Short mmCIF file of C-alpha atoms in Angstrom, two decimals:
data_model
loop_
_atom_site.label_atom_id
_atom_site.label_comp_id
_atom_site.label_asym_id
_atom_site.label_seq_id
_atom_site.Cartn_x
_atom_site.Cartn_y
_atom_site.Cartn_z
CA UNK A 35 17.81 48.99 -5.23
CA UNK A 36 20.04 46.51 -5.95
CA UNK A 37 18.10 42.61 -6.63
CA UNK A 38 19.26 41.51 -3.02
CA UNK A 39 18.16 44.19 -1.05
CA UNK A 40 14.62 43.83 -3.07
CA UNK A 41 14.70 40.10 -1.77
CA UNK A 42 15.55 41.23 1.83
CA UNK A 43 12.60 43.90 1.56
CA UNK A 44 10.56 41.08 0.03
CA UNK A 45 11.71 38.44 3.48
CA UNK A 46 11.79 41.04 6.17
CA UNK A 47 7.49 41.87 4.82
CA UNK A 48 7.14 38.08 4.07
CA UNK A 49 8.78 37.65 8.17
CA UNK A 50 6.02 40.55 9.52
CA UNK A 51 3.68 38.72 8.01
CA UNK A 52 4.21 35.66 9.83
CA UNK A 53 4.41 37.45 13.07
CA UNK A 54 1.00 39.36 12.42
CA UNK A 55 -0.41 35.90 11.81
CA UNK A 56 1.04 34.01 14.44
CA UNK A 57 0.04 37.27 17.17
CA UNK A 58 -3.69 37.25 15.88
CA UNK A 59 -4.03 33.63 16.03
CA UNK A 60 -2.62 33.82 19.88
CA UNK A 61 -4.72 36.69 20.48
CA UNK A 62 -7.89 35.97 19.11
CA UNK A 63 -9.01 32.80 21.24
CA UNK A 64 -7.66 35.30 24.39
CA UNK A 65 -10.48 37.85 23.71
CA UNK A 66 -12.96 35.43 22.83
CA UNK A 67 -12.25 32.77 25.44
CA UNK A 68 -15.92 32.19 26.77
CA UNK A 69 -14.46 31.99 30.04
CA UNK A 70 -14.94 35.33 30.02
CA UNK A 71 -18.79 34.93 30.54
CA UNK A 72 -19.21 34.38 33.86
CA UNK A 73 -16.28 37.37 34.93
CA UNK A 74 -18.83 39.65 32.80
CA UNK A 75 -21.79 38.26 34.36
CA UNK A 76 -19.90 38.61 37.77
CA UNK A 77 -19.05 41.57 37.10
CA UNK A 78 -22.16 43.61 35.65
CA UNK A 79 -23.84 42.42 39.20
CA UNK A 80 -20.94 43.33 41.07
CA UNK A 81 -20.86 47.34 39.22
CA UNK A 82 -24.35 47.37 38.99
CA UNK A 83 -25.27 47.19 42.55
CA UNK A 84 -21.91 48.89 44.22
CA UNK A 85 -22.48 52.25 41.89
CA UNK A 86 -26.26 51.95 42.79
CA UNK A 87 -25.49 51.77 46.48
CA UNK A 88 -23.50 54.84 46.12
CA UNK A 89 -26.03 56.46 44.06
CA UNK A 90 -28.74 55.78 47.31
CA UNK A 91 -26.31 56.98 49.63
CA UNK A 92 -25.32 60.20 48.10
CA UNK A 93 -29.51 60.97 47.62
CA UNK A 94 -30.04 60.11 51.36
CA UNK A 95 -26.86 62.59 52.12
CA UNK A 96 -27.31 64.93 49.24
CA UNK A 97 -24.16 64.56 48.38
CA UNK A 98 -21.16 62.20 47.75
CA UNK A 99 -19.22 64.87 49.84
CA UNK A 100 -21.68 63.85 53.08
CA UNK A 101 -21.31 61.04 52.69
CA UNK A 102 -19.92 58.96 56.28
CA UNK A 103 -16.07 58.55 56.27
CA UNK A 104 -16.62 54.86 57.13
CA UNK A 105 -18.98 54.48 54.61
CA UNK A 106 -17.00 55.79 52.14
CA UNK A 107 -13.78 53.20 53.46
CA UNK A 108 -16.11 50.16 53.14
CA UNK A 109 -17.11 51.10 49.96
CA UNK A 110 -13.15 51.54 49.07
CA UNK A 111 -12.18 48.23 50.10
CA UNK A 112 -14.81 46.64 49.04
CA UNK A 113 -13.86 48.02 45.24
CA UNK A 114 -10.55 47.27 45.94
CA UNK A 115 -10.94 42.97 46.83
CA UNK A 116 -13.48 43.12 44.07
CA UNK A 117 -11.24 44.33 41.39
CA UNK A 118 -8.35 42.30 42.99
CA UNK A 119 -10.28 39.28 43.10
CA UNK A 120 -11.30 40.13 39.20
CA UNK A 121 -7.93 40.57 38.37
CA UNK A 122 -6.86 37.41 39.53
CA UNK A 123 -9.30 35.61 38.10
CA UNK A 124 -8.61 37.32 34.54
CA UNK A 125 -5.13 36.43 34.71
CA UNK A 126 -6.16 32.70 35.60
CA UNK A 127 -8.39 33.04 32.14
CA UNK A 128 -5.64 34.25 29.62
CA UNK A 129 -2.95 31.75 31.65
CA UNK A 130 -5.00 29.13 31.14
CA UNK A 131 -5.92 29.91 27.52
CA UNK A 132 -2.23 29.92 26.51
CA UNK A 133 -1.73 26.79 28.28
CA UNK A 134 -4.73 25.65 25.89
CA UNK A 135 -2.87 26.92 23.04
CA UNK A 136 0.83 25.41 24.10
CA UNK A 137 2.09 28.95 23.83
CA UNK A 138 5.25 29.70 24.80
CA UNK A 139 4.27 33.16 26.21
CA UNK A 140 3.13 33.20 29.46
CA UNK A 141 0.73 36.19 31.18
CA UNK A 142 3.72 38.23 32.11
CA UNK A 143 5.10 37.94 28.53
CA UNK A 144 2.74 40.36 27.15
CA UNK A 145 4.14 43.35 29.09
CA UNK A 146 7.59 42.69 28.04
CA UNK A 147 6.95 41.44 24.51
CA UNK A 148 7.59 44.77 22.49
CA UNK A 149 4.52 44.55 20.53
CA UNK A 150 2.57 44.65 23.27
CA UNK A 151 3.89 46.55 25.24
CA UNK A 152 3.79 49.70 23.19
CA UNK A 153 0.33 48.99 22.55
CA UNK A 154 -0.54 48.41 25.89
CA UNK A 155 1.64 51.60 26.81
CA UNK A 156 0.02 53.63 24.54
CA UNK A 157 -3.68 52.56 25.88
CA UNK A 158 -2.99 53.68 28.93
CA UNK A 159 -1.30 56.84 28.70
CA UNK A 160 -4.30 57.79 26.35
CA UNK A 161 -7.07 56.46 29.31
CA UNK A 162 -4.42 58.75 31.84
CA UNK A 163 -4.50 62.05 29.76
CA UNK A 164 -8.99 61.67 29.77
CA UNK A 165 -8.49 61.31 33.25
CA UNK A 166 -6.30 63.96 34.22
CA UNK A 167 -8.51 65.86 31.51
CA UNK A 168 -11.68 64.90 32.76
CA UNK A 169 -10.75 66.04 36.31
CA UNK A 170 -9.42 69.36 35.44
CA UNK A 171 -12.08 70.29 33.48
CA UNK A 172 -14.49 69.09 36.54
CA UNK A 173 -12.40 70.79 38.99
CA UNK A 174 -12.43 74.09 37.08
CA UNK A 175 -16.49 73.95 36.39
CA UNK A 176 -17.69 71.76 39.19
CA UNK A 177 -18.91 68.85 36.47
CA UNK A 178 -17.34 66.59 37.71
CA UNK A 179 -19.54 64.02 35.45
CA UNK A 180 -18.01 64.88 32.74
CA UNK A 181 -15.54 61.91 33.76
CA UNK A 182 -18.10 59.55 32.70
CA UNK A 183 -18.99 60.22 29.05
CA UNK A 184 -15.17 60.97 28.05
CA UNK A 185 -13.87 57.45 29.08
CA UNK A 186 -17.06 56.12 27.78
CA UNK A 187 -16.01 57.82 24.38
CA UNK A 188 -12.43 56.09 24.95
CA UNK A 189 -12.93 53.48 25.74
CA UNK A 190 -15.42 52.98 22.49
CA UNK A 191 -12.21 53.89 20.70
CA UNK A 192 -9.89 51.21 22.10
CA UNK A 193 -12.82 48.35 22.16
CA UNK A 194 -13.07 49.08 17.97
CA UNK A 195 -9.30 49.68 17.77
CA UNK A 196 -8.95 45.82 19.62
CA UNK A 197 -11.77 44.98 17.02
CA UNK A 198 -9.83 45.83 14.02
CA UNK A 199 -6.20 45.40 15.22
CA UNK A 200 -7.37 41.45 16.07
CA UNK A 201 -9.82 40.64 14.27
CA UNK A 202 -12.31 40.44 16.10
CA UNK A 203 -15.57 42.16 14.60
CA UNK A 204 -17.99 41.11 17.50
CA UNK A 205 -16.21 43.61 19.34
CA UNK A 206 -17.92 46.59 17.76
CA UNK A 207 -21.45 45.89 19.73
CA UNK A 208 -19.24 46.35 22.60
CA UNK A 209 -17.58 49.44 20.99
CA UNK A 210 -21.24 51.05 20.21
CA UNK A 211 -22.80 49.99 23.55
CA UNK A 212 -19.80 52.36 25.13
CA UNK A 213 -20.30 54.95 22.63
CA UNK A 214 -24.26 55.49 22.63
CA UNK A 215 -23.70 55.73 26.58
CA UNK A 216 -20.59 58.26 25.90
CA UNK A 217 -23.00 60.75 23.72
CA UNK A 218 -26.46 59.93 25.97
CA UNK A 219 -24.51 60.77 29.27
CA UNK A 220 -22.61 63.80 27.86
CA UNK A 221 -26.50 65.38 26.90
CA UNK A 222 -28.44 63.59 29.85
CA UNK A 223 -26.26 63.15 32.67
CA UNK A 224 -26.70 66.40 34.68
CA UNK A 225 -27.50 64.26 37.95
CA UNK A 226 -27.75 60.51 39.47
CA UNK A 227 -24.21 60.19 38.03
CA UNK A 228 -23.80 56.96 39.99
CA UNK A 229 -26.73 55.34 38.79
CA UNK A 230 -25.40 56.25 35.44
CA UNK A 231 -22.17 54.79 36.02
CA UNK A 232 -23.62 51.66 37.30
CA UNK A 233 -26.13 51.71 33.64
CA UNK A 234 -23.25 51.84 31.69
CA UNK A 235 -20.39 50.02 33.67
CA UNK A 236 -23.41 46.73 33.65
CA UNK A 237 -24.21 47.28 30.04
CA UNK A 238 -20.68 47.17 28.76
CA UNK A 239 -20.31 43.65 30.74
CA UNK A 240 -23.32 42.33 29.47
CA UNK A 241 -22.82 42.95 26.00
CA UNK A 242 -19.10 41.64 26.67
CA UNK A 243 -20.69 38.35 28.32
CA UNK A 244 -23.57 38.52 24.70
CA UNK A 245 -20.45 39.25 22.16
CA UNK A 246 -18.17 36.34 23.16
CA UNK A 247 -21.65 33.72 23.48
CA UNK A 248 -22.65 34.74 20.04
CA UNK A 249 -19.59 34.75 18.51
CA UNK A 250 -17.96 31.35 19.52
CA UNK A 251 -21.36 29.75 18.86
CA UNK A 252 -20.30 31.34 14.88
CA UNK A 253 -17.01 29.93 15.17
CA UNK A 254 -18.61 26.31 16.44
CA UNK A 255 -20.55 26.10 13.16
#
């Protein structure tokens, strides 16, 4: 290599560099914003009685299957403003956290930024192929369950991957919260799957809510 390309190696590494940096710090505040409390508090309520519900219902019908047609539709659309209403009120969170920052990215930007996109693009594909895993192996053997403890598993894997990608060590309580439920369900959860699902689905908010307290009361001192 001739001495200028060596210096263009050496500015194009010293230029990544900068962008790393300048992403994490942009990030980091995002995933920690303890805004994010009260959605995870919200939330672990809002899971933790819905997939109890269901789990009453389906041992009053003996199964999900009996369940009442309307029943299941109010359950459906009751999901479906819940998650809507969480997902607006996430977006308000990270908006208003860049705002904070003076960022020039807005909430939209992250889908179209490259970066993120791919990462975000690859998250979900991976969360897609447990799915469409998950549910052929349940149609096949009639475990349908087995949904549970395989996007437990993954999403252990993406909380740790945010960890380590950002920064942001708090994250693996979350990480092994998801993961002890991943292995317990895949060796306990032969029935109540709902109940289940509303254990872990609460847990994973509440140690959300407990990781962001404890670490921005670090960062304060």
């Amino acid at each position: 290599m001739t001495d200028r390309e060596i210096q263009q190696a050496l500015d194009d590494i010293a230029e990544l560099k900068k962008s790393v940096k300048g992403h994490l710090r942009l990030i980091t505040p995002i995933l920690l914003d303890r805004q994010f409390i009260g959605l995870s508090v919200v939330g672990a309520i809002f899971f933790g009685l819905f997939f109890s519900a269901i789990g009453v219902l389906v041992l009053q019908a003996g199964s999900f299957a009996s369940v009442t047609a309307s029943a299941k539709v109010f359950l459906a659309a009751v999901f479906l403003l819940f998650t809507g209403l969480a997902g607006i009120w996430k977006t308000r969170i990270i908006s208003c956290n860049l705002a904070k920052q003076r960022a020039s990215l807005t909430f939209r930007d992250f889908f179209r930024d490259s970066e993120y996109s791919a990462l975000f693009a690859l998250l979900y594909a991976g969360m897609f192929t447990v799915i469409v895993t998950g549910s052929i192996t349940g149609t096949r053997t009639g475990d349908f369950w087995i949904l549970l403890p395989l996007i437990s598993l993954y999403y252990s894997f993406i909380i740790a991957l945010f960890a380590i990608v950002f920064l942001t060590p708090d994250y693996f309580t979350m990480s092994a919260v998801s993961a002890v439920f991943g292995f317990a369900s895949l060796v306990f959860m032969h029935s109540h799957q709902f109940f289940w699902l509303a254990a872990w689905s609460s847990s994973l908010m509440i140690s959300f809510a407990v990781t962001i307290a404890v670490s921005t009361r670090k960062r304060e001192r």
